Amino acid sequence: MTHDPGVTYLADYAPSAGCCAPRAALDSDAARIDLAGTWRFHLSPRADVPDDFAAPDFDDSGWVVLPVPSHWPLYGHGAPAYTNVAYPFPVDPPRPPEENPTGDHRREFDLPGDWVGADGAIGTVLRFEGVESCARVWLNGTELGFFTGSRLPAEFDVGHLLRAGRNVLAVRVHQWSAGSYLEDQDMWWLPGIFRDVTLLRRPAEPLDDVFVHASYDHTTGRGSLRVDSSAPALVSVPELGIDGLATGSSVTAAVEPWSAESPRLYDVTASTAVETVSLRVGFRTVSIVDGVLLANGTPLALRGVNRHEFHPDFGRALPYETMRADVLLMKQHNVNAVRTSHYPPHPRFLDLCDELGLWVVDECDLETHGFLFAGWRNNPSDAPSWCGSYLDRMRRMVERDKNHPSIVLWSLGNESHTGANLAAMASWVRERDPSRPVHYEGDHDCAYVDVRSEMYASHRETAAISEHTEIPFLLCEYAHAMGNGPGGLAEYVALFDRYPRCAGGFVWEWIDHGLRHPELEYAYGGDFDEPLHDGNFVIDGLLFPDRTPSPGLLDVKKAYEPVRFTFGPDSVTITPVRGDLSGLRFEWTVEPGGTGVLDVPAAGGTVPLPGFRRDGEVWLTVRAVLAADTAWAPAGHEMAWAQHRLHERSPPAVEPSTVSPLRMEGGYVVGSVALDRTGRLVELAGRPAGGPRLRLWRAPTDNDRIGRLYETWLAMGLHRLTERFDAVEAGDEVVVHTRAAAAATDRGVRVGYRWTPRAGAVALTVDVTPEAEWPEPIATLAVAFTLPATLDHVRWFGRGPGESYPDTGLAARFGRFHATVDELQTPYVRPQENGRRADVRWVTLTDAAGDGVRITGTTPFGLTVRRWPDSALAAATHRNELVAEEHLELSIDVGQHGIGTASCGPGTLPEYELFLEKTAFTVLFEPVKLG
Ligand code: IPT
């Protein structure tokens, strides 16, 4: 007996049945009905369930309600699941697994009487913008067909089935289908009707499709326009005095070109007797000249990010306001390009890119990464049976999106190895739209692409390729922004700036995909008990899940600045990097001192620096801010800045004290410091305190952990250093000798803590001497203390306001800052080392009344203050596990290992590595009472 699974279309190479030919997403004046809203829903665990629910009179009153657009697992039906590369089902293409969550959706709607045309016809299409992963559709009980291609539109002709009054739409959605093999992107698996569903009225002589060709000749300043259309129509561009131009014919006019910096759009209409479509057209030409990628004759400097669609509550069913927030945040952080990793975004996102100005790499909904584990055996990219699906996906993306000026490259997909089907996609698009070059990272031989692309190339590789490539080169992914980091960003951007054939790169990635969770705050892979998952690898964005910028995004903003500042002895040279300086105002501040405005020509130039008082450490800050409101930020928004030290600080006053240390019964008193008999700190500035402890470890960052430096540190025992207090010498000062070492190892560090009384202060000099060779890098070289929990008001002079590590913190500037201890913590979704403030000259830790301690370094130091020890930070998997202890943990470091991006990409650059060497440093402690 054979078993008939009854759902053969799910295992079919054919991507769809019954759909209309793909066409442009158009804004038409024909009537439309939005079918978003409350639908009825029923979930089955398998696909082969009866389809009687499609009958118009089926009683769905017992079903639950579900909003559409949505992903049903985010409404308590089943659960989300995250894998990066692995398919969460057996790899047996094209067959999906038997366990195949299937969501039946029903929606009744009333068709208004005026929908029926004068001739009685009801020309109408039913349009789906996105359904994951396969939908089978019925209208009024008649089956229309099915489609796959989750992030691509599908349309059915339904006019003949509609009736005035009540109609019933039934949609069966399967989580898994043959299409799932082509959708192995690194993200949550989230089935559902997650984008709009609409009914579009089609008039008797419809204008179904238009293709705008709008180019710009930078040598003449003239634009050329031709609109091709599916039916003859007349084109108008009122602003250019163009009226009644026949589709298919060309016209030229003096125009302002479109660019990301200056996104000039012209309103265009194309009309037949019965339908008008409205378009926003930008004139621009993409070309490749001498291996350089150009837009309007100027090198395209792509300073980009990779964007997945994500919202912590709605997954990929993004509210329009969220799409807009993404574009505004990108613009406000100097991002000028976006790769739509790894599928075409919601069409309105592209409208926003046109309007607000972002260069777009539009990427097809394609990834077969999981075939990697089978050595790419049977990879769909090279299997003839899949060719139709590949072409179908490319066609649906290009036809939908072809009219967007923001799109400058077509991308075939991501991580699908290589093969004839990819080459076929490239040939098809070259024919259909020769105006945009083709991108695909996996074509390493550049056999069918126009630009060479790499992901996570090291700095050295990036330089070498940029130097030797004959065609434009870009990093479609770099600077993996997982957790604390990315480190090494400035060095990448310097390479982009240096090599003309390097068109730039796209940081991986825009936002952490943390799903809001009642206990965990944000969930990641494994939090829904998935048997197979990739943990927090999905938490690797520049925005936290709630769209708060992380320190990484602030660094991106600095690295991508459109202005460069070079300081001379008494002048500053200001140069535009992209565009010109008109639209910017240059403000200066001298601290301590005054403020003012610099007069800088639009083309850039050198201007004199303001005068200042030679009074301690003096810093000049020059800021480029928007002179007037723009569509994406208000006047005064900071675009770029730089600092210059005008005067060095005088070394901290370390007058000798006339008071010598006291030897007491229980130990020693040195000014406001009390030590016990063994030399351990018991009191600091009159308050209970603990320490000092040598600290060589940090709670691993994602880069430390996944890059496996963490394992080196564990093997060295850095996380379990113990310190033996060997001897105390007391005289004019108290010197405490210790040996720090880890159990099971014979490597040790000799430490001397020298406490010296000073006028009004106590100096602590820490002498660190490794006993043997320490050839591996260490995490930090620091001395740690415990202090009362009430000293949680922190003021410092150094870099801030945010965190910095040796290869991050580009956004942190010199100044005086204050924050509470809680505010010093960076809320990485998975806890890890964070919150260090760099180049600190002095810090005060006080209670709410201003009483506490002031710590001054004779050399600048790194500062962290937390309510928990490193061990707790390292053990926590989510932020809810971090529990405040009864005291503060203060760490003062004179070195940190860099952050790098070894979670995916190169580790720390050699210049930011930290090795244990003989070191001495001094800090002064004084009681303080702030007014
Ligand atoms: C690369 C993927 O393209 C991207 O989707 C994401 O998974 C990223 O890695 C890591 O977060 S592929 C990797 C094997 C280089």
PDB file of C-alpha atoms in Angstrom, residues 3-93:
ATOM      1  CA  HIS A   3       0.799   6.432   1.355  1.00  0.00           C
ATOM      2  CA  ASP A   4      -0.480   9.569  -0.325  1.00  0.00           C
ATOM      3  CA  PRO A   5       0.454  12.655   1.654  1.00  0.00           C
ATOM      4  CA  GLY A   6      -2.229  14.533  -0.289  1.00  0.00           C
ATOM      5  CA  VAL A   7      -0.310  17.801  -0.547  1.00  0.00           C
ATOM      6  CA  THR A   8       1.899  17.235  -3.558  1.00  0.00           C
ATOM      7  CA  TYR A   9       2.323  20.959  -4.268  1.00  0.00           C
ATOM      8  CA  LEU A  10       4.389  21.272  -1.114  1.00  0.00           C
ATOM      9  CA  ALA A  11       7.063  19.033  -2.568  1.00  0.00           C
ATOM     10  CA  ASP A  12       6.844  20.481  -6.054  1.00  0.00           C
ATOM     11  CA  TYR A  13       9.677  22.287  -7.805  1.00  0.00           C
ATOM     12  CA  ALA A  14       7.061  24.578  -9.353  1.00  0.00           C
ATOM     13  CA  PRO A  15       7.069  27.752  -7.260  1.00  0.00           C
ATOM     14  CA  SER A  16       3.394  28.549  -7.796  1.00  0.00           C
ATOM     15  CA  ALA A  17       0.228  27.783  -9.720  1.00  0.00           C
ATOM     16  CA  GLY A  18      -2.519  30.100 -10.846  1.00  0.00           C
ATOM     17  CA  CYS A  19      -0.658  33.404 -10.259  1.00  0.00           C
ATOM     18  CA  CYS A  20      -0.571  36.454 -12.525  1.00  0.00           C
ATOM     19  CA  ALA A  21       2.638  37.608 -14.209  1.00  0.00           C
ATOM     20  CA  PRO A  22       4.810  39.727 -11.882  1.00  0.00           C
ATOM     21  CA  ARG A  23       4.656  43.504 -12.303  1.00  0.00           C
ATOM     22  CA  ALA A  24       5.733  46.722 -10.609  1.00  0.00           C
ATOM     23  CA  ALA A  25       4.366  47.758  -7.239  1.00  0.00           C
ATOM     24  CA  LEU A  26       2.305  50.735  -8.367  1.00  0.00           C
ATOM     25  CA  ASP A  27       0.398  53.538  -6.738  1.00  0.00           C
ATOM     26  CA  SER A  28      -2.755  53.576  -8.855  1.00  0.00           C
ATOM     27  CA  ASP A  29      -5.929  55.626  -8.622  1.00  0.00           C
ATOM     28  CA  ALA A  30      -7.968  52.461  -9.122  1.00  0.00           C
ATOM     29  CA  ALA A  31      -9.943  51.410  -6.065  1.00  0.00           C
ATOM     30  CA  ARG A  32      -8.419  49.044  -3.521  1.00  0.00           C
ATOM     31  CA  ILE A  33      -9.602  47.238  -0.433  1.00  0.00           C
ATOM     32  CA  ASP A  34      -7.195  46.578   2.388  1.00  0.00           C
ATOM     33  CA  LEU A  35      -7.881  43.135   3.847  1.00  0.00           C
ATOM     34  CA  ALA A  36      -5.647  43.650   6.897  1.00  0.00           C
ATOM     35  CA  GLY A  37      -7.444  43.285  10.180  1.00  0.00           C
ATOM     36  CA  THR A  38      -8.910  40.527  12.276  1.00  0.00           C
ATOM     37  CA  TRP A  39      -9.100  37.139  10.637  1.00  0.00           C
ATOM     38  CA  ARG A  40     -10.191  33.721  11.930  1.00  0.00           C
ATOM     39  CA  PHE A  41      -7.419  31.226  12.468  1.00  0.00           C
ATOM     40  CA  HIS A  42      -6.898  27.535  13.115  1.00  0.00           C
ATOM     41  CA  LEU A  43      -3.562  25.734  13.489  1.00  0.00           C
ATOM     42  CA  SER A  44      -2.927  22.073  12.600  1.00  0.00           C
ATOM     43  CA  PRO A  45       0.338  20.245  13.252  1.00  0.00           C
ATOM     44  CA  ARG A  46       0.486  18.758   9.760  1.00  0.00           C
ATOM     45  CA  ALA A  47      -0.231  19.762   6.201  1.00  0.00           C
ATOM     46  CA  ASP A  48      -2.492  16.884   5.122  1.00  0.00           C
ATOM     47  CA  VAL A  49      -5.634  18.016   6.915  1.00  0.00           C
ATOM     48  CA  PRO A  50      -9.085  18.401   5.290  1.00  0.00           C
ATOM     49  CA  ASP A  51      -9.663  21.620   3.378  1.00  0.00           C
ATOM     50  CA  ASP A  52     -13.377  21.955   4.059  1.00  0.00           C
ATOM     51  CA  PHE A  53     -12.605  25.255   5.831  1.00  0.00           C
ATOM     52  CA  ALA A  54     -12.408  26.876   2.390  1.00  0.00           C
ATOM     53  CA  ALA A  55     -16.164  26.495   1.863  1.00  0.00           C
ATOM     54  CA  PRO A  56     -17.946  29.869   2.219  1.00  0.00           C
ATOM     55  CA  ASP A  57     -20.463  28.467   4.704  1.00  0.00           C
ATOM     56  CA  PHE A  58     -17.853  26.723   6.906  1.00  0.00           C
ATOM     57  CA  ASP A  59     -18.552  27.565  10.540  1.00  0.00           C
ATOM     58  CA  ASP A  60     -15.394  29.186  11.929  1.00  0.00           C
ATOM     59  CA  SER A  61     -17.076  30.618  15.012  1.00  0.00           C
ATOM     60  CA  GLY A  62     -15.047  28.264  17.200  1.00  0.00           C
ATOM     61  CA  TRP A  63     -11.737  29.455  15.735  1.00  0.00           C
ATOM     62  CA  VAL A  64      -9.469  31.974  17.406  1.00  0.00           C
ATOM     63  CA  VAL A  65      -8.965  35.432  15.989  1.00  0.00           C
ATOM     64  CA  LEU A  66      -5.611  36.543  14.655  1.00  0.00           C
ATOM     65  CA  PRO A  67      -4.472  39.883  13.270  1.00  0.00           C
ATOM     66  CA  VAL A  68      -3.258  39.865   9.674  1.00  0.00           C
ATOM     67  CA  PRO A  69      -0.492  40.721   8.810  1.00  0.00           C
ATOM     68  CA  SER A  70       1.175  38.582  11.476  1.00  0.00           C
ATOM     69  CA  HIS A  71       3.270  35.549  12.283  1.00  0.00           C
ATOM     70  CA  TRP A  72       1.102  33.149  14.246  1.00  0.00           C
ATOM     71  CA  PRO A  73       3.886  31.878  16.593  1.00  0.00           C
ATOM     72  CA  LEU A  74       4.075  35.403  18.032  1.00  0.00           C
ATOM     73  CA  TYR A  75       0.425  35.100  19.125  1.00  0.00           C
ATOM     74  CA  GLY A  76       0.836  31.936  21.168  1.00  0.00           C
ATOM     75  CA  HIS A  77       0.214  29.390  18.400  1.00  0.00           C
ATOM     76  CA  GLY A  78       3.293  27.210  18.204  1.00  0.00           C
ATOM     77  CA  ALA A  79       6.640  28.905  18.809  1.00  0.00           C
ATOM     78  CA  PRO A  80       9.361  30.767  16.960  1.00  0.00           C
ATOM     79  CA  ALA A  81      12.587  28.896  16.207  1.00  0.00           C
ATOM     80  CA  TYR A  82      16.026  30.185  15.321  1.00  0.00           C
ATOM     81  CA  THR A  83      18.766  28.532  13.321  1.00  0.00           C
ATOM     82  CA  ASN A  84      21.521  30.264  11.409  1.00  0.00           C
ATOM     83  CA  VAL A  85      22.772  27.795   8.813  1.00  0.00           C
ATOM     84  CA  ALA A  86      21.210  24.421   9.655  1.00  0.00           C
ATOM     85  CA  TYR A  87      17.814  23.522   8.230  1.00  0.00           C
ATOM     86  CA  PRO A  88      15.543  22.598  11.143  1.00  0.00           C
ATOM     87  CA  PHE A  89      14.211  19.625   9.132  1.00  0.00           C
ATOM     88  CA  PRO A  90      15.830  16.707   7.283  1.00  0.00           C
ATOM     89  CA  VAL A  91      17.498  17.833   4.068  1.00  0.00           C
ATOM     90  CA  ASP A  92      15.659  15.874   1.394  1.00  0.00           C
ATOM     91  CA  PRO A  93      14.785  18.372  -1.321  1.00  0.00           C
TER      92      PRO A  93
END
